[in-house]
């Protein structure tokens, strides 16, 4: 019997997850990707012949990916080489330096030496609250389909909406951190978790403290960088029967009789399918990037609702002075001024700088082994998502780069940015890669208590069209994007089973089990 075809638009983490799970369940899966390789934002950039991760650099929530591979009858360790990181990140404020560790006691000791025993006690309280928030929201929110606040409270096993206050939805992260830390540097350090989803610590809810617990549960380094994860998912999907077509942009999602019917490629080629998983920002659908018929499937976001973008330098560079670890953060002196500038649509006068030294392990040992003395770096500063507007002048970008080098230089880091081995990606670059976002890298900003409930869910208003990716529920980040792909598969299978009057089972956490294969193959 002919297998039912599903088309997945986009080979980002959400699309790769959906394609893998569906192929393992017997669907005829075709992935259409506009770029030349998988990964989406988890891409590699050729910088003078060196392949450097140009997107996400932190791998957490390994259990999400173990579940994906397990449900396909495979093991993650057979596809990737992962090393547990003992040092989470190195942080610097000029000459002041603080490392955080996977071992919480080691972090407490480091904080006590850095800022005193009272701040170490505050860190213990902070970790306990971050764990409580994560535990409260992990299964009923992140690993479940999008719902209302009232439904979330019910699923948390509570009968009073007021009990949601324990997750600090109505207090900003910055204010919440003040309950634990008096040292402004520590408040700044843990406030930076807001930027993991492209938001401001002065506007996002204290709920985002949970990100600290996500890191505390484990951070891993991947041989080959984060792009290796995309390649591993691609390989698993192909082994399960999925087909990938690269350099194949989709011009239109076809809708017939009120439901999805297939796609038309930019070349004019038409492919039929009853189900489409769109791993693009939902705003691209709402803006008509996939044709007029599909635009009513979702609601887009306004420029004011966008998360931050970034200026990202990928460089094959020589460094000296500061002892880089794998993950490094160099903080600005005035955090409020930094986010005031971003809110005003400007580059920060003095930005906080993140550097991923891709060739270094968590102890700072350079494993690159190249004779040139250069290492692969990703250097990032936050920027407003104005990539579909006038953007920044060359003078503004040059000034930002100079200030970036000044901030890192205060900590003793000397680095080169050789023109022949450095590539700069701007909000305009990201808008071209991910249309209708302005270059926003995380979908909607997580500003205000209700922001998480406004993200697009897997189901859309047009039957047969489903959404996946970091711009959809449950949110930004690599594991969240993977969970979104699982949510899309769960909804698609539910609809398919409903139509075929069959049954299926699913494992908790949004990743369907192979028991669904029989129904999916019918």
Short mmCIF file of C-alpha atoms in Angstrom, two decimals:
data_model
loop_
_atom_site.label_atom_id
_atom_site.label_comp_id
_atom_site.label_asym_id
_atom_site.label_seq_id
_atom_site.Cartn_x
_atom_site.Cartn_y
_atom_site.Cartn_z
CA UNK A 1 0.00 0.00 0.00
CA UNK A 2 1.30 3.45 -0.88
CA UNK A 3 2.60 5.36 2.10
CA UNK A 4 1.12 8.74 2.94
CA UNK A 5 3.42 11.59 2.03
CA UNK A 6 4.40 14.32 4.47
CA UNK A 7 6.40 17.33 3.33
CA UNK A 8 8.63 19.06 5.86
CA UNK A 9 9.58 22.61 4.92
CA UNK A 10 12.92 23.47 6.47
CA UNK A 11 15.70 21.33 7.95
CA UNK A 12 16.16 23.18 11.22
CA UNK A 13 16.08 21.21 14.46
CA UNK A 14 12.28 21.22 14.61
CA UNK A 15 11.94 20.05 11.01
CA UNK A 16 14.67 17.43 11.38
CA UNK A 17 12.98 16.04 14.48
CA UNK A 18 9.59 15.86 12.78
CA UNK A 19 11.07 14.26 9.67
CA UNK A 20 12.95 11.65 11.69
CA UNK A 21 9.99 10.66 13.84
CA UNK A 22 7.57 10.52 10.92
CA UNK A 23 9.93 8.51 8.73
CA UNK A 24 10.40 6.03 11.57
CA UNK A 25 6.64 5.63 11.67
CA UNK A 26 6.35 4.68 8.03
CA UNK A 27 5.40 7.97 6.39
CA UNK A 28 6.84 8.97 3.02
CA UNK A 29 8.77 12.03 4.20
CA UNK A 30 10.37 14.64 1.94
CA UNK A 31 12.33 17.49 3.50
CA UNK A 32 12.64 20.63 1.39
CA UNK A 33 15.38 23.01 2.49
CA UNK A 34 16.26 26.31 0.84
CA UNK A 35 19.86 26.17 2.07
CA UNK A 36 22.56 23.76 0.93
CA UNK A 37 22.79 21.89 4.25
CA UNK A 38 20.68 20.97 7.28
CA UNK A 39 20.60 22.85 10.56
CA UNK A 40 18.67 26.05 9.95
CA UNK A 41 20.07 28.51 12.50
CA UNK A 42 22.39 25.70 13.62
CA UNK A 43 24.50 26.31 10.53
CA UNK A 44 28.19 26.36 9.78
CA UNK A 45 29.92 29.38 8.27
CA UNK A 46 32.98 29.08 6.04
CA UNK A 47 35.45 31.59 7.46
CA UNK A 48 38.64 31.47 5.44
CA UNK A 49 38.30 27.73 4.92
CA UNK A 50 37.42 27.00 8.55
CA UNK A 51 33.92 25.66 9.22
CA UNK A 52 32.60 27.44 12.31
CA UNK A 53 29.28 27.10 14.11
CA UNK A 54 27.33 30.26 13.30
CA UNK A 55 24.29 29.58 15.48
CA UNK A 56 23.54 27.85 18.80
CA UNK A 57 26.60 26.68 20.71
CA UNK A 58 25.20 25.18 23.93
CA UNK A 59 23.88 21.60 24.13
CA UNK A 60 21.57 20.90 27.08
CA UNK A 61 18.60 18.65 27.90
CA UNK A 62 20.25 15.61 26.40
CA UNK A 63 17.27 13.49 27.47
CA UNK A 64 15.18 15.16 24.75
CA UNK A 65 17.51 13.87 22.05
CA UNK A 66 18.01 10.49 23.69
CA UNK A 67 14.21 10.09 23.50
CA UNK A 68 14.16 10.96 19.79
CA UNK A 69 16.84 8.42 18.92
CA UNK A 70 15.40 5.79 21.28
CA UNK A 71 11.94 6.11 19.73
CA UNK A 72 13.53 5.42 16.32
CA UNK A 73 15.33 2.32 17.59
CA UNK A 74 18.73 4.03 17.72
CA UNK A 75 21.19 5.44 20.25
CA UNK A 76 22.41 9.03 20.27
CA UNK A 77 25.90 7.84 21.23
CA UNK A 78 26.16 5.90 17.97
CA UNK A 79 25.72 9.12 15.99
CA UNK A 80 27.50 11.73 18.10
CA UNK A 81 30.50 11.94 20.40
CA UNK A 82 29.51 13.96 23.46
CA UNK A 83 31.67 15.03 26.39
CA UNK A 84 30.20 16.25 29.66
CA UNK A 85 31.36 19.77 30.42
CA UNK A 86 32.59 20.42 33.95
CA UNK A 87 33.00 24.18 33.42
CA UNK A 88 29.74 25.73 32.25
CA UNK A 89 31.13 29.14 31.31
CA UNK A 90 33.82 31.70 32.15
CA UNK A 91 32.63 35.23 32.95
CA UNK A 92 34.64 38.43 33.07
CA UNK A 93 34.11 42.03 34.18
CA UNK A 94 37.40 43.64 33.26
CA UNK A 95 39.97 41.97 35.50
CA UNK A 96 37.30 40.24 37.63
CA UNK A 97 36.65 36.66 36.62
CA UNK A 98 34.19 33.94 37.68
CA UNK A 99 33.70 30.40 36.42
CA UNK A 100 30.49 28.43 36.95
CA UNK A 101 30.67 24.66 37.14
CA UNK A 102 28.46 21.64 36.62
CA UNK A 103 29.25 20.78 40.24
CA UNK A 104 27.07 23.17 42.24
CA UNK A 105 29.36 23.00 45.27
CA UNK A 106 32.26 24.11 43.10
CA UNK A 107 30.17 27.04 41.86
CA UNK A 108 29.22 27.96 45.44
CA UNK A 109 32.89 27.97 46.43
CA UNK A 110 33.79 30.09 43.41
CA UNK A 111 31.02 32.59 44.16
CA UNK A 112 32.04 32.78 47.83
CA UNK A 113 35.63 33.58 46.80
CA UNK A 114 34.38 36.06 44.19
CA UNK A 115 31.69 37.93 46.15
CA UNK A 116 31.51 36.54 49.68
CA UNK A 117 29.63 33.85 51.62
CA UNK A 118 26.31 35.72 51.63
CA UNK A 119 26.25 35.67 47.84
CA UNK A 120 27.05 31.95 47.87
CA UNK A 121 24.05 31.45 50.15
CA UNK A 122 21.99 33.51 47.72
CA UNK A 123 23.18 31.25 44.92
CA UNK A 124 21.96 28.19 46.84
CA UNK A 125 18.52 29.76 47.24
CA UNK A 126 18.50 30.75 43.57
CA UNK A 127 19.36 27.21 42.46
CA UNK A 128 16.60 25.76 44.63
CA UNK A 129 14.01 28.13 43.16
CA UNK A 130 15.24 27.58 39.59
CA UNK A 131 14.85 23.82 40.11
CA UNK A 132 11.35 24.27 41.53
CA UNK A 133 10.27 26.39 38.55
CA UNK A 134 11.74 23.93 36.05
CA UNK A 135 10.10 20.96 37.75
CA UNK A 136 6.75 22.75 37.83
CA UNK A 137 6.80 23.61 34.12
CA UNK A 138 8.81 20.85 32.43
CA UNK A 139 6.11 18.24 31.82
CA UNK A 140 2.88 20.31 31.94
CA UNK A 141 4.19 23.12 29.72
CA UNK A 142 7.39 22.43 27.79
CA UNK A 143 6.62 18.80 27.01
CA UNK A 144 2.92 19.35 26.39
CA UNK A 145 0.93 21.06 23.67
CA UNK A 146 0.36 24.76 24.06
CA UNK A 147 -2.53 25.64 26.36
CA UNK A 148 -3.95 28.49 28.39
CA UNK A 149 -2.63 29.65 31.78
CA UNK A 150 -5.68 28.12 33.45
CA UNK A 151 -5.06 24.77 31.78
CA UNK A 152 -1.40 24.94 32.78
CA UNK A 153 -2.38 25.51 36.42
CA UNK A 154 -4.70 22.52 36.24
CA UNK A 155 -2.03 20.31 34.71
CA UNK A 156 0.40 21.40 37.41
CA UNK A 157 -2.02 19.78 39.83
CA UNK A 158 -3.18 23.06 41.30
CA UNK A 159 -6.69 24.38 41.62
CA UNK A 160 -5.95 28.04 42.20
CA UNK A 161 -4.58 30.30 39.48
CA UNK A 162 -2.71 32.23 42.18
CA UNK A 163 -0.47 29.22 42.71
CA UNK A 164 1.18 30.04 39.39
CA UNK A 165 2.84 32.89 41.27
CA UNK A 166 5.35 30.34 42.53
CA UNK A 167 6.89 30.44 39.05
CA UNK A 168 7.19 34.28 39.17
CA UNK A 169 5.25 35.05 35.98
CA UNK A 170 4.35 38.58 37.08
CA UNK A 171 7.77 39.65 38.33
CA UNK A 172 10.65 40.45 36.00
CA UNK A 173 13.75 38.31 36.01
CA UNK A 174 15.83 41.29 37.09
CA UNK A 175 13.61 41.97 40.10
CA UNK A 176 13.49 38.27 40.98
CA UNK A 177 17.27 38.05 40.97
CA UNK A 178 17.39 40.91 43.47
CA UNK A 179 15.83 38.56 46.02
CA UNK A 180 18.91 36.34 45.80
CA UNK A 181 21.90 38.53 44.89
CA UNK A 182 23.16 41.86 46.16
CA UNK A 183 26.31 41.88 44.04
CA UNK A 184 25.34 43.59 40.75
CA UNK A 185 27.76 41.39 38.82
CA UNK A 186 25.94 38.24 39.85
CA UNK A 187 22.59 39.79 39.06
CA UNK A 188 24.02 40.65 35.65
CA UNK A 189 25.41 37.15 35.14
CA UNK A 190 22.16 35.34 35.89
CA UNK A 191 20.12 38.03 34.15
CA UNK A 192 21.91 37.05 30.97
CA UNK A 193 19.78 33.91 30.81
CA UNK A 194 17.05 36.15 29.35
CA UNK A 195 19.20 36.54 26.24
CA UNK A 196 19.06 32.77 25.68
CA UNK A 197 15.61 33.45 24.26
CA UNK A 198 16.44 36.87 22.83
CA UNK A 199 14.80 38.88 25.61
CA UNK A 200 15.60 41.55 28.18
CA UNK A 201 16.01 40.61 31.86
CA UNK A 202 14.22 43.88 32.66
CA UNK A 203 11.08 42.81 30.74
CA UNK A 204 10.92 38.99 30.77
CA UNK A 205 9.31 37.08 33.66
CA UNK A 206 11.27 35.61 36.55
CA UNK A 207 10.11 32.23 35.25
CA UNK A 208 13.21 32.21 33.03
CA UNK A 209 15.27 31.39 36.10
CA UNK A 210 14.55 27.80 35.04
CA UNK A 211 17.26 28.13 32.35
CA UNK A 212 19.86 28.08 35.11
CA UNK A 213 18.57 24.69 36.23
CA UNK A 214 18.58 23.44 32.63
CA UNK A 215 22.32 24.13 32.51
CA UNK A 216 22.83 22.67 35.99
CA UNK A 217 21.34 19.38 34.74
CA UNK A 218 24.17 19.09 32.24
CA UNK A 219 26.00 20.78 29.38
CA UNK A 220 27.78 18.70 26.74
CA UNK A 221 30.41 19.47 24.12
CA UNK A 222 29.93 17.84 20.71
CA UNK A 223 32.74 16.67 18.48
CA UNK A 224 32.29 18.59 15.25
CA UNK A 225 30.36 21.39 16.98
CA UNK A 226 26.62 21.85 17.20
CA UNK A 227 26.20 21.38 13.45
CA UNK A 228 27.10 17.74 14.05
CA UNK A 229 23.74 17.36 15.79
CA UNK A 230 21.95 18.47 12.63
CA UNK A 231 23.95 15.98 10.60
CA UNK A 232 23.16 13.21 13.09
CA UNK A 233 19.42 13.86 12.87
CA UNK A 234 19.66 14.03 9.08
CA UNK A 235 21.47 10.70 8.98
CA UNK A 236 18.92 9.05 11.27
CA UNK A 237 16.05 10.43 9.17
CA UNK A 238 17.61 9.15 5.94
CA UNK A 239 18.21 5.72 7.47
CA UNK A 240 14.53 5.62 8.39
CA UNK A 241 13.52 6.48 4.82
CA UNK A 242 13.26 10.27 4.64
CA UNK A 243 14.43 12.10 1.52
CA UNK A 244 16.20 15.46 1.64
CA UNK A 245 16.25 18.02 -1.14
CA UNK A 246 18.56 20.99 -0.60
CA UNK A 247 18.63 24.28 -2.49
CA UNK A 248 14.89 23.71 -2.88
CA UNK A 249 13.02 26.78 -1.58
CA UNK A 250 9.25 26.47 -1.30
CA UNK A 251 7.28 29.28 -2.95
CA UNK A 252 3.77 28.21 -1.97
CA UNK A 253 1.87 25.87 0.31
CA UNK A 254 -1.01 24.57 -1.77
CA UNK A 255 -4.46 24.58 -0.15
CA UNK A 256 -7.42 22.80 -1.75
CA UNK A 257 -10.91 22.35 -0.29
CA UNK A 258 -9.81 24.07 2.89
CA UNK A 259 -6.83 21.83 3.72
CA UNK A 260 -3.20 21.32 2.76
CA UNK A 261 -2.64 19.72 -0.62
CA UNK A 262 1.10 20.06 -1.24
CA UNK A 263 3.68 22.66 -2.18
CA UNK A 264 5.00 24.50 -5.20
CA UNK A 265 8.75 25.00 -5.33
CA UNK A 266 10.41 28.18 -6.56
CA UNK A 267 11.24 26.25 -9.74
CA UNK A 268 7.53 25.69 -10.40
CA UNK A 269 7.62 22.01 -9.51
CA UNK A 270 4.58 20.80 -7.55
CA UNK A 271 4.59 18.09 -4.91
CA UNK A 272 1.39 16.71 -3.41
CA UNK A 273 0.94 15.87 0.27
CA UNK A 274 -1.92 15.78 2.75
CA UNK A 275 0.29 17.03 5.59
CA UNK A 276 2.87 19.84 5.72
CA UNK A 277 5.18 20.51 8.68
CA UNK A 278 6.51 24.04 8.29
CA UNK A 279 9.78 24.61 10.11
CA UNK A 280 9.87 28.33 9.41
CA UNK A 281 8.95 31.30 11.55
CA UNK A 282 5.13 31.44 11.61
CA UNK A 283 5.37 35.08 10.51
CA UNK A 284 6.62 33.87 7.15
CA UNK A 285 3.32 32.05 6.66
CA UNK A 286 1.27 34.99 7.95
CA UNK A 287 3.11 37.42 5.66
CA UNK A 288 2.27 35.36 2.58
CA UNK A 289 5.79 34.05 1.97
CA UNK A 290 4.20 30.67 1.30
CA UNK A 291 1.32 32.00 -0.77
CA UNK A 292 -1.92 33.79 -0.09
CA UNK A 293 -3.97 30.66 0.54
CA UNK A 294 -1.87 29.59 3.53
CA UNK A 295 -1.43 32.94 5.23
CA UNK A 296 -4.60 32.53 7.30
CA UNK A 297 -3.19 29.44 9.00
CA UNK A 298 -1.38 31.43 11.70
CA UNK A 299 -0.98 34.87 13.21
CA UNK A 300 2.35 36.60 12.72
CA UNK A 301 4.24 38.91 15.06
CA UNK A 302 4.74 42.65 14.84
CA UNK A 303 8.23 44.20 14.88
CA UNK A 304 7.63 45.28 18.48
CA UNK A 305 7.09 41.64 19.49
CA UNK A 306 10.34 40.37 18.01
CA UNK A 307 13.15 38.91 20.06
CA UNK A 308 16.67 40.24 19.68
CA UNK A 309 18.92 39.59 16.74
CA UNK A 310 22.72 39.72 16.85
CA UNK A 311 25.95 40.70 15.21
CA UNK A 312 27.92 37.47 14.90
CA UNK A 313 31.55 37.28 13.88
CA UNK A 314 32.81 33.84 12.90
CA UNK A 315 36.58 34.04 12.76
CA UNK A 316 39.60 31.82 12.40
CA UNK A 317 41.71 33.87 14.75
CA UNK A 318 44.85 34.02 16.86
CA UNK A 319 44.22 34.84 20.52
CA UNK A 320 46.39 35.64 23.52
CA UNK A 321 46.12 36.97 27.04
CA UNK A 322 42.78 35.92 28.52
CA UNK A 323 42.52 32.13 29.10
CA UNK A 324 39.47 31.28 27.04
CA UNK A 325 37.24 28.37 28.02
CA UNK A 326 34.76 26.87 25.57
CA UNK A 327 32.01 29.35 26.60
CA UNK A 328 33.00 32.89 27.65
CA UNK A 329 31.07 36.06 28.52
CA UNK A 330 32.58 39.54 28.80
CA UNK A 331 30.13 41.89 30.51
CA UNK A 332 29.52 45.55 29.84
CA UNK A 333 29.66 48.07 32.68
CA UNK A 334 26.08 49.31 32.24
CA UNK A 335 23.57 46.53 31.68
CA UNK A 336 20.43 48.75 31.73
CA UNK A 337 21.95 51.02 29.07
CA UNK A 338 22.64 47.98 26.88
CA UNK A 339 18.99 46.89 26.87
CA UNK A 340 17.68 50.45 26.63
CA UNK A 341 19.62 50.78 23.38
CA UNK A 342 18.25 47.49 22.03
CA UNK A 343 14.69 48.55 22.89
CA UNK A 344 15.31 51.79 20.98
CA UNK A 345 16.45 49.89 17.90
CA UNK A 346 20.13 50.74 18.35
CA UNK A 347 23.32 48.81 18.86
CA UNK A 348 24.47 48.91 22.51
CA UNK A 349 27.05 51.61 23.22
CA UNK A 350 29.12 49.03 25.10
CA UNK A 351 27.85 45.50 24.45
CA UNK A 352 28.19 42.36 26.49
CA UNK A 353 30.23 39.94 24.39
CA UNK A 354 29.85 36.16 24.14
CA UNK A 355 32.67 34.08 22.66
CA UNK A 356 32.51 30.39 21.88
CA UNK A 357 36.03 29.04 21.42
CA UNK A 358 34.93 26.03 19.39
CA UNK A 359 38.26 24.21 19.44
CA UNK A 360 38.68 24.43 23.22
CA UNK A 361 37.40 21.97 25.76
CA UNK A 362 35.77 23.04 29.01
CA UNK A 363 39.21 23.34 30.64
CA UNK A 364 40.35 25.79 27.99
CA UNK A 365 42.68 23.34 26.24
CA UNK A 366 42.84 24.01 22.51
CA UNK A 367 42.08 20.71 20.75
CA UNK A 368 42.23 22.20 17.26
CA UNK A 369 45.77 21.06 16.72
CA UNK A 370 46.33 23.27 13.69
CA UNK A 371 49.86 24.50 12.88
CA UNK A 372 48.64 28.05 12.16
CA UNK A 373 48.04 28.88 15.82
CA UNK A 374 44.53 30.00 14.93
CA UNK A 375 41.33 28.79 16.51
CA UNK A 376 37.68 28.88 15.52
CA UNK A 377 35.68 31.54 17.31
CA UNK A 378 32.08 32.66 17.31
CA UNK A 379 31.75 36.17 18.74
CA UNK A 380 28.27 37.51 19.44
CA UNK A 381 26.72 40.76 20.64
CA UNK A 382 22.98 41.40 20.86
CA UNK A 383 21.37 43.64 18.27
CA UNK A 384 17.81 44.77 17.49
CA UNK A 385 15.86 42.79 14.90
CA UNK A 386 15.79 45.45 12.18
CA UNK A 387 17.08 43.33 9.32
CA UNK A 388 14.09 44.18 7.13
CA UNK A 389 14.64 47.91 7.61
CA UNK A 390 17.49 50.30 6.89
CA UNK A 391 19.81 48.27 9.12
CA UNK A 392 23.09 49.64 10.36
CA UNK A 393 25.62 51.84 8.61
CA UNK A 394 29.18 50.69 8.10
CA UNK A 395 30.26 53.27 10.65
CA UNK A 396 27.84 51.88 13.27
CA UNK A 397 29.07 48.35 12.72
CA UNK A 398 32.72 49.46 12.85
CA UNK A 399 32.06 51.26 16.12
CA UNK A 400 30.33 48.22 17.58
CA UNK A 401 33.27 46.03 16.59
CA UNK A 402 35.71 48.48 18.16
CA UNK A 403 33.68 48.56 21.39
CA UNK A 404 33.48 44.76 21.36
CA UNK A 405 37.27 44.54 21.13
CA UNK A 406 37.57 47.15 23.87
CA UNK A 407 35.31 45.14 26.24
CA UNK A 408 37.26 41.91 25.64
CA UNK A 409 40.55 43.80 25.82
CA UNK A 410 39.73 45.07 29.31
CA UNK A 411 39.78 41.45 30.43
CA UNK A 412 43.16 40.92 28.80
CA UNK A 413 42.01 39.15 25.64
CA UNK A 414 43.82 40.01 22.45
CA UNK A 415 42.29 38.63 19.28
CA UNK A 416 42.67 39.17 15.58
CA UNK A 417 39.84 39.46 13.10
CA UNK A 418 41.67 38.82 9.81
CA UNK A 419 39.46 40.01 6.93
CA UNK A 420 40.16 36.90 4.87
CA UNK A 421 39.11 34.59 7.72
CA UNK A 422 36.27 36.55 9.35
CA UNK A 423 32.60 36.61 8.36
CA UNK A 424 30.14 39.03 9.94
CA UNK A 425 26.45 38.11 10.06
CA UNK A 426 24.00 40.94 10.80
CA UNK A 427 20.24 41.17 11.32
CA UNK A 428 19.96 41.69 7.56
CA UNK A 429 21.85 38.41 7.02
CA UNK A 430 19.43 36.58 9.29
CA UNK A 431 16.39 38.19 7.67
CA UNK A 432 17.61 36.90 4.30
CA UNK A 433 18.07 33.42 5.74
CA UNK A 434 14.88 33.44 7.83
CA UNK A 435 12.36 35.77 6.15
CA UNK A 436 9.72 37.83 7.95
CA UNK A 437 11.72 37.90 11.19
CA UNK A 438 13.76 41.06 10.76
CA UNK A 439 16.59 38.82 11.86
CA UNK A 440 14.98 37.93 15.21
CA UNK A 441 16.71 34.72 16.20
CA UNK A 442 14.24 33.47 18.80
CA UNK A 443 10.77 34.25 17.45
CA UNK A 444 8.69 36.36 19.83
CA UNK A 445 10.43 37.99 22.75
CA UNK A 446 9.50 36.54 26.14
CA UNK A 447 8.35 39.88 27.50
CA UNK A 448 5.43 39.83 29.92
CA UNK A 449 3.74 36.95 31.70
CA UNK A 450 1.57 35.94 28.72
CA UNK A 451 4.27 35.90 26.04
CA UNK A 452 4.83 32.15 26.24
CA UNK A 453 1.13 31.51 25.64
CA UNK A 454 1.15 33.65 22.49
CA UNK A 455 3.66 31.49 20.65
CA UNK A 456 2.23 29.54 17.76
CA UNK A 457 1.42 25.94 18.60
CA UNK A 458 1.86 22.91 16.37
CA UNK A 459 -1.72 23.01 15.09
CA UNK A 460 -2.77 25.79 12.71
CA UNK A 461 -6.13 27.05 11.46
CA UNK A 462 -5.77 25.14 8.18
CA UNK A 463 -6.03 21.34 8.48
CA UNK A 464 -2.91 19.55 7.34
CA UNK A 465 -0.53 22.45 8.06
CA UNK A 466 1.57 22.11 11.21
CA UNK A 467 4.29 24.32 12.69
CA UNK A 468 7.60 23.38 14.30
CA UNK A 469 10.77 25.23 15.28
CA UNK A 470 12.22 27.58 17.83
CA UNK A 471 9.66 30.28 17.02
CA UNK A 472 6.81 27.99 18.09
CA UNK A 473 5.76 26.45 21.40
CA UNK A 474 7.48 25.65 23.75
CA UNK A 475 10.08 28.30 22.85
CA UNK A 476 13.56 29.15 21.66
CA UNK A 477 16.63 26.98 22.02
CA UNK A 478 17.81 23.72 20.51
CA UNK A 479 15.98 21.31 22.87
CA UNK A 480 12.83 23.44 22.73
CA UNK A 481 12.90 23.34 18.92
CA UNK A 482 13.26 19.56 19.07
CA UNK A 483 10.30 19.32 21.45
CA UNK A 484 8.27 21.44 19.04
CA UNK A 485 9.03 18.95 16.28
CA UNK A 486 7.75 16.18 18.51
CA UNK A 487 4.60 18.17 19.29
CA UNK A 488 3.93 18.60 15.56
CA UNK A 489 4.29 14.85 15.03
CA UNK A 490 1.96 14.06 17.93
CA UNK A 491 -0.76 16.35 16.58
CA UNK A 492 -0.29 15.09 13.01
CA UNK A 493 -0.54 11.47 14.16
CA UNK A 494 -3.60 12.26 16.24
CA UNK A 495 -5.28 13.81 13.21
CA UNK A 496 -4.20 10.90 11.01
CA UNK A 497 -5.51 8.33 13.47
CA UNK A 498 -8.74 10.24 13.82
CA UNK A 499 -9.19 10.10 10.05
CA UNK A 500 -8.27 6.42 9.81
CA UNK A 501 -10.19 5.43 12.98
CA UNK A 502 -7.14 3.65 14.28
CA UNK A 503 -5.40 3.83 17.64
CA UNK A 504 -1.95 4.80 18.76
CA UNK A 505 0.10 5.30 21.89
CA UNK A 506 2.58 7.99 22.81
CA UNK A 507 5.26 8.39 25.39
CA UNK A 508 5.17 11.38 27.75
CA UNK A 509 7.28 14.27 26.56
CA UNK A 510 5.98 14.82 23.07
CA UNK A 511 7.94 12.08 21.28
CA UNK A 512 5.71 9.36 19.82
CA UNK A 513 6.63 5.71 20.17
CA UNK A 514 7.16 3.23 17.34
CA UNK A 515 3.81 1.71 18.33
CA UNK A 516 2.29 4.37 16.11
CA UNK A 517 3.96 2.90 13.04
CA UNK A 518 1.14 0.55 12.14
CA UNK A 519 -1.46 3.29 12.11
CA UNK A 520 0.84 5.73 10.34
CA UNK A 521 1.59 3.24 7.58
CA UNK A 522 -2.03 2.49 6.79
#
